[in-house]
mmCIF file of C-alpha atoms in Angstrom:
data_model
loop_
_atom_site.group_PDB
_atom_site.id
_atom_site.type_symbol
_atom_site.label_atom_id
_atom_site.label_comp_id
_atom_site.label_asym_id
_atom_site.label_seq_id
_atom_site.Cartn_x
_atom_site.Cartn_y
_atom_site.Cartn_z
ATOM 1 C CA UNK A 1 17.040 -16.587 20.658
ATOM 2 C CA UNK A 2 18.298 -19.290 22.922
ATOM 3 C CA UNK A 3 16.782 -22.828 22.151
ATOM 4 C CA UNK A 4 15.432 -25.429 24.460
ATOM 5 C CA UNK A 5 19.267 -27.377 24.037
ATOM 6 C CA UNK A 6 20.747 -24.521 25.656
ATOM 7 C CA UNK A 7 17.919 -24.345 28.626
ATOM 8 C CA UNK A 8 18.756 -28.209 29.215
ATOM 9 C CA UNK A 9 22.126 -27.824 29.017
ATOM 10 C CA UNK A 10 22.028 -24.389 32.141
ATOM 11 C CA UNK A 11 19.489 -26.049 33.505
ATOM 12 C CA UNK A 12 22.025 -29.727 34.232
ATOM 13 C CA UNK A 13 24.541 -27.364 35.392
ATOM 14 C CA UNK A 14 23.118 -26.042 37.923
ATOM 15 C CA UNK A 15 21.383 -29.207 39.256
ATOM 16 C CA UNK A 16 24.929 -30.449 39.365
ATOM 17 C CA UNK A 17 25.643 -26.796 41.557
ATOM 18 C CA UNK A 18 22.778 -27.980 43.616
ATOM 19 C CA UNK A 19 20.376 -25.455 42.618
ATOM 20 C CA UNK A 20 17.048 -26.048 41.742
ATOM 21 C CA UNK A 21 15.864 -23.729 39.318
ATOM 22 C CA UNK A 22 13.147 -23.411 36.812
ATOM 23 C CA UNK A 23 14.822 -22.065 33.410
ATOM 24 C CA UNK A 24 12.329 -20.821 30.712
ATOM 25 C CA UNK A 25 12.639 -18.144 27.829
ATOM 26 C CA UNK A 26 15.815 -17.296 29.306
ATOM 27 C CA UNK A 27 14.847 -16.636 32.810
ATOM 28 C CA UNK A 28 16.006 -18.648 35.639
ATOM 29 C CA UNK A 29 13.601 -18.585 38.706
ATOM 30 C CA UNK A 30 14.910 -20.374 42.059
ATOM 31 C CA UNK A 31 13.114 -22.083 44.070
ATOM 32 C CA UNK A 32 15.110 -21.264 46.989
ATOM 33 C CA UNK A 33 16.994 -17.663 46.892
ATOM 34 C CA UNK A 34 21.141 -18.427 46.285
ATOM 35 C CA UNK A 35 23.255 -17.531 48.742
ATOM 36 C CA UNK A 36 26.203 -15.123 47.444
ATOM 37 C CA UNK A 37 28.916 -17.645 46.889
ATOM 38 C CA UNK A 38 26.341 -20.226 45.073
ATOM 39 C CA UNK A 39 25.543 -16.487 42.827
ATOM 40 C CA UNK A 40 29.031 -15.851 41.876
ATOM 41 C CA UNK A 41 29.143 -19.417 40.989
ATOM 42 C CA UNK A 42 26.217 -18.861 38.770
ATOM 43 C CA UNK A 43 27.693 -15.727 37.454
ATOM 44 C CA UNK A 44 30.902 -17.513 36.565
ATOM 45 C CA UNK A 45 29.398 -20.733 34.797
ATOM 46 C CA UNK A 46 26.506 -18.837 32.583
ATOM 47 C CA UNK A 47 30.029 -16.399 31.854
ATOM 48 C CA UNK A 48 31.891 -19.465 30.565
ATOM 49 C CA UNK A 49 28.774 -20.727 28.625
ATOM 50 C CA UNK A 50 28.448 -17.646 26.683
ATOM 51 C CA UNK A 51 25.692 -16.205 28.695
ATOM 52 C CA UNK A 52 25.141 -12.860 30.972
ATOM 53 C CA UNK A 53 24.034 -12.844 34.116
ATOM 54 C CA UNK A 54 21.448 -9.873 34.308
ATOM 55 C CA UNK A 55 19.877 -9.700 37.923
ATOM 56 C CA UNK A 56 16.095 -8.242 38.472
ATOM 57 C CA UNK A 57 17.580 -4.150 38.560
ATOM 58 C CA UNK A 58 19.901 -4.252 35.858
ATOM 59 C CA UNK A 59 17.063 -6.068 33.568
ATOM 60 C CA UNK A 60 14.002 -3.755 34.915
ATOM 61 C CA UNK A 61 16.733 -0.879 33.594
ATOM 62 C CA UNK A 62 16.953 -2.820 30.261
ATOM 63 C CA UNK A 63 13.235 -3.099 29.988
ATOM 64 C CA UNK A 64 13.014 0.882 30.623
ATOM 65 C CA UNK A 65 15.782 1.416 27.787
ATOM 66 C CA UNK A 66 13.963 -0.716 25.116
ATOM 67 C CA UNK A 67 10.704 1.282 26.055
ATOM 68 C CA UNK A 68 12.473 4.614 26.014
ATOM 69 C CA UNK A 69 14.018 4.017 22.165
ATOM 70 C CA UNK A 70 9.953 3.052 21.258
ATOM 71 C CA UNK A 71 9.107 6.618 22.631
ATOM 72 C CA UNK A 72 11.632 8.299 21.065
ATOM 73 C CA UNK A 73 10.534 7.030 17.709
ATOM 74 C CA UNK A 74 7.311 8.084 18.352
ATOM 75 C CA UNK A 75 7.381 10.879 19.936
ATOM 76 C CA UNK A 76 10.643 12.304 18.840
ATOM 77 C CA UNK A 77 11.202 10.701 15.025
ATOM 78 C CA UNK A 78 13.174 13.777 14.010
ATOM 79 C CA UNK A 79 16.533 12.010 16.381
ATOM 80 C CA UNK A 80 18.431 9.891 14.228
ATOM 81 C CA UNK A 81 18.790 6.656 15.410
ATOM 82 C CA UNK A 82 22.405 6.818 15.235
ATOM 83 C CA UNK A 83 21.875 9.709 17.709
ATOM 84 C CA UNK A 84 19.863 7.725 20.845
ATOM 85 C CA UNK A 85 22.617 6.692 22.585
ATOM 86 C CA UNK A 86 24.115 9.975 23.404
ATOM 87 C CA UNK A 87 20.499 11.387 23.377
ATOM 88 C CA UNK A 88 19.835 9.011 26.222
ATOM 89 C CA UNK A 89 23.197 9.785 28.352
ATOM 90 C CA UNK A 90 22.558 13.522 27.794
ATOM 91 C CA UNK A 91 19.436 12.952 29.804
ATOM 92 C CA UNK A 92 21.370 10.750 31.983
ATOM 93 C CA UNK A 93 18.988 7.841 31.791
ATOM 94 C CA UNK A 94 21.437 5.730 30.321
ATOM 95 C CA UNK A 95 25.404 5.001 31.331
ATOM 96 C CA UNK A 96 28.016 3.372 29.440
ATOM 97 C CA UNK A 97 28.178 0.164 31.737
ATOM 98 C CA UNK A 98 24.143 -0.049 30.520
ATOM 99 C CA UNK A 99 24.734 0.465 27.326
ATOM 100 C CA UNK A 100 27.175 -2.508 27.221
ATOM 101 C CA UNK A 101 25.380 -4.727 29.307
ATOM 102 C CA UNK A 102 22.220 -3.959 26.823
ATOM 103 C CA UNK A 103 24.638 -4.777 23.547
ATOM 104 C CA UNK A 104 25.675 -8.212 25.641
ATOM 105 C CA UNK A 105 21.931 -9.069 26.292
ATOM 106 C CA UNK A 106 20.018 -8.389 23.301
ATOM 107 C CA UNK A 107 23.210 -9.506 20.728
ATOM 108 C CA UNK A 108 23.079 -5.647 19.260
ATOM 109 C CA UNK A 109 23.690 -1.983 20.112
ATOM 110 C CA UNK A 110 21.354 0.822 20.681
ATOM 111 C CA UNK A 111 21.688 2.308 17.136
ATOM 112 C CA UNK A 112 20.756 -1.442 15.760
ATOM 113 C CA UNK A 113 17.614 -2.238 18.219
ATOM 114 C CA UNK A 114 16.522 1.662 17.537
ATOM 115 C CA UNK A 115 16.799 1.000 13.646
ATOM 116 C CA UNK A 116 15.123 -2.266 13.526
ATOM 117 C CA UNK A 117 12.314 -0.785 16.487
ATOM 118 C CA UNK A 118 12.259 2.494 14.134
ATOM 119 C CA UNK A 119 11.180 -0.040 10.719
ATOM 120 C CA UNK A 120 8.936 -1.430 13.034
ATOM 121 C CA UNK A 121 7.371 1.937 13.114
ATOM 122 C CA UNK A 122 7.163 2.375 9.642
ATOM 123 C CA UNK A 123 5.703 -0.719 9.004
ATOM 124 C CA UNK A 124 2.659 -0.063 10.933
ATOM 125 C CA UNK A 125 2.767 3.303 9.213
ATOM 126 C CA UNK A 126 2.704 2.061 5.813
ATOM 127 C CA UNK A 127 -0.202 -0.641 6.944
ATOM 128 C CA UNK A 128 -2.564 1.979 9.185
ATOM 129 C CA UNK A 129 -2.151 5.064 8.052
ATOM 130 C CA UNK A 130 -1.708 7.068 5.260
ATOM 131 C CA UNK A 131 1.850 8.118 4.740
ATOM 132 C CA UNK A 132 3.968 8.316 1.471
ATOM 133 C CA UNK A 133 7.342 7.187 1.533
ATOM 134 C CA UNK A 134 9.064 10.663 0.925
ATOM 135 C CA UNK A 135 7.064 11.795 4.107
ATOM 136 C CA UNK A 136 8.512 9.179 6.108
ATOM 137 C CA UNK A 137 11.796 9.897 4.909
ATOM 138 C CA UNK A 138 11.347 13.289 6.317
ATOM 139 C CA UNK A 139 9.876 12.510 8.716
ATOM 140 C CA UNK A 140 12.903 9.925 10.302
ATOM 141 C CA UNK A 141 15.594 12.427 8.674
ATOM 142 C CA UNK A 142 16.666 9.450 5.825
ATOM 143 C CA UNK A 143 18.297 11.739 3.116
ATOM 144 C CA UNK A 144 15.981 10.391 0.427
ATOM 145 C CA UNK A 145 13.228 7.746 -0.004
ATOM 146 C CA UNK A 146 15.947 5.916 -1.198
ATOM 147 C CA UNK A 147 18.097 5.767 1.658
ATOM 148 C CA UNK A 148 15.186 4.583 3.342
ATOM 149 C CA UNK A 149 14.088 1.874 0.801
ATOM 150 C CA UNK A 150 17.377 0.010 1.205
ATOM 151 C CA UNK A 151 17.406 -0.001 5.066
ATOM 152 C CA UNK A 152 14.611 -0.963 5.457
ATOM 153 C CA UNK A 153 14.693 -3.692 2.701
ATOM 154 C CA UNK A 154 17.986 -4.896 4.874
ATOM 155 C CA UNK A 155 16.383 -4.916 7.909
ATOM 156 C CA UNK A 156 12.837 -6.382 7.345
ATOM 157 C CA UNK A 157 13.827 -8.195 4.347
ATOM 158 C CA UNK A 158 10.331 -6.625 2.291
ATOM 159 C CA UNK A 159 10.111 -3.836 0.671
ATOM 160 C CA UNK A 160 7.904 -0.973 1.680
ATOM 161 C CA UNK A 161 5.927 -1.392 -1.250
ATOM 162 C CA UNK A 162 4.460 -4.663 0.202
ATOM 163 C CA UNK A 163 3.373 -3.106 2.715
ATOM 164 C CA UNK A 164 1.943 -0.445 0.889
ATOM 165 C CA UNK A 165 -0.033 -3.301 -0.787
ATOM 166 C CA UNK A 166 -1.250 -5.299 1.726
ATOM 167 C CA UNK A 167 -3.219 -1.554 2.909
ATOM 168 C CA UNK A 168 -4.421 -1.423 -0.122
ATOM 169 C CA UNK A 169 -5.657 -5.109 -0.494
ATOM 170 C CA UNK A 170 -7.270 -4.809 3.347
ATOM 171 C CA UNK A 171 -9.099 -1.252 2.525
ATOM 172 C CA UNK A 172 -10.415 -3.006 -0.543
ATOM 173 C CA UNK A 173 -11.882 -5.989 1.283
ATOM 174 C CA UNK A 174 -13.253 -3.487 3.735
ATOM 175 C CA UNK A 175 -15.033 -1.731 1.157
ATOM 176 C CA UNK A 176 -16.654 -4.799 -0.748
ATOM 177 C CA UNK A 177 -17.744 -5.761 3.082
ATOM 178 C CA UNK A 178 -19.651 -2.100 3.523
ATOM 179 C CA UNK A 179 -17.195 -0.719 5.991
ATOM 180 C CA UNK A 180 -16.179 2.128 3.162
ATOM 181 C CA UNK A 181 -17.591 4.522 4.381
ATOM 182 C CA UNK A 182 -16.012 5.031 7.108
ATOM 183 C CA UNK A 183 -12.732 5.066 5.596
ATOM 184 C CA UNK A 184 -13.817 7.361 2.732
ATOM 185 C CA UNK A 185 -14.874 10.002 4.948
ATOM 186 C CA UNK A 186 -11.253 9.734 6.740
ATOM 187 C CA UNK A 187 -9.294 9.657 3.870
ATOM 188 C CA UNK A 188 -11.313 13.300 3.245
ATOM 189 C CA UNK A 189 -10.512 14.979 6.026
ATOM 190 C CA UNK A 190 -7.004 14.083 5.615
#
């Protein structure tokens, strides 16, 4: 995450470029379009501060890759993680130029964002619905329910059991509130 120091700090540079921009959560909106040398100027500075330039395309393209590794662990959890990045140039939806540029941007590869978006996944499993941990491990191809206990103790920093815990602790204030029933007659069916 880039802090308010380093939005001053673009921000004074390119007032002293003679740009006018508004810089906030790591977008830069002009008031008055660049011209192409004053953007390769741009380009060059944010380069030597340690940032990437990412115009509108290339980051509507990043968007579209973050949302495609969301649907693949939804829709297709059976893909390891390690797996989306050729998964994703098989389909040709994804290049190796964007696969750098999305490693520059968001300070991680594919196979990182897609393990830390698949815990994600899991989390709100283990809070909403009903799963045990050996049928998530299945279910995302971990070898064990151990495998899958230590990544995602790395990556969230909790272990599933908390989670676990805090669905037990809401469904138990739901029931001493009369809203049981409902859940009662789901946990049934299932």
């Amino acid at each position: 995450m880039v802090g308010s120091r380093c939005y001053e700090k673009i921000g004074k540079e390119l007032a002293r470029m003679g740009m006018i921009p508004e810089v906030s959560q790591g977008v830069i909106d002009f008031h008055e379009e660049p011209d192409g040398m004053q953007l390769l100027q741009l380009k060059e500075v944010l380069w030597d501060m340690g940032y990437e330039f990412v115009d509108d395309l290339n980051s509507k393209k990043l968007d579209e890759v973050s949302g495609l590794i969301k649907k693949l662990i939804y829709r297709h959890p059976e893909i390891p993680v390690s797996g989306y990045p050729e998964y994703l140039e098989e389909l040709e939806l994804l290049d190796q130029e964007m696969i750098l540029l999305f490693s520059q941007v968001h300070g991680m590869d594919l196979v990182q964002y897609g393990a830390i978006q698949q815990m994600e996944r899991i989390k709100e499993m283990l809070l909403y619905e009903d799963w045990k941990l050996k049928e998530i491990a299945e279910l995302f191809q971990f070898k064990n329910k151990g495998q899958l206990k230590r990544t995602f103790e790395r990556i969230t920093g909790l272990t599933p059991k908390f989670y676990k815990d805090i669905r037990k602790k809401r469904l138990k204030i739901r029931e001493e509130n009369g809203f049981g029933e409902n859940i009662s007659a789901i946990k049934e069916k299932n």
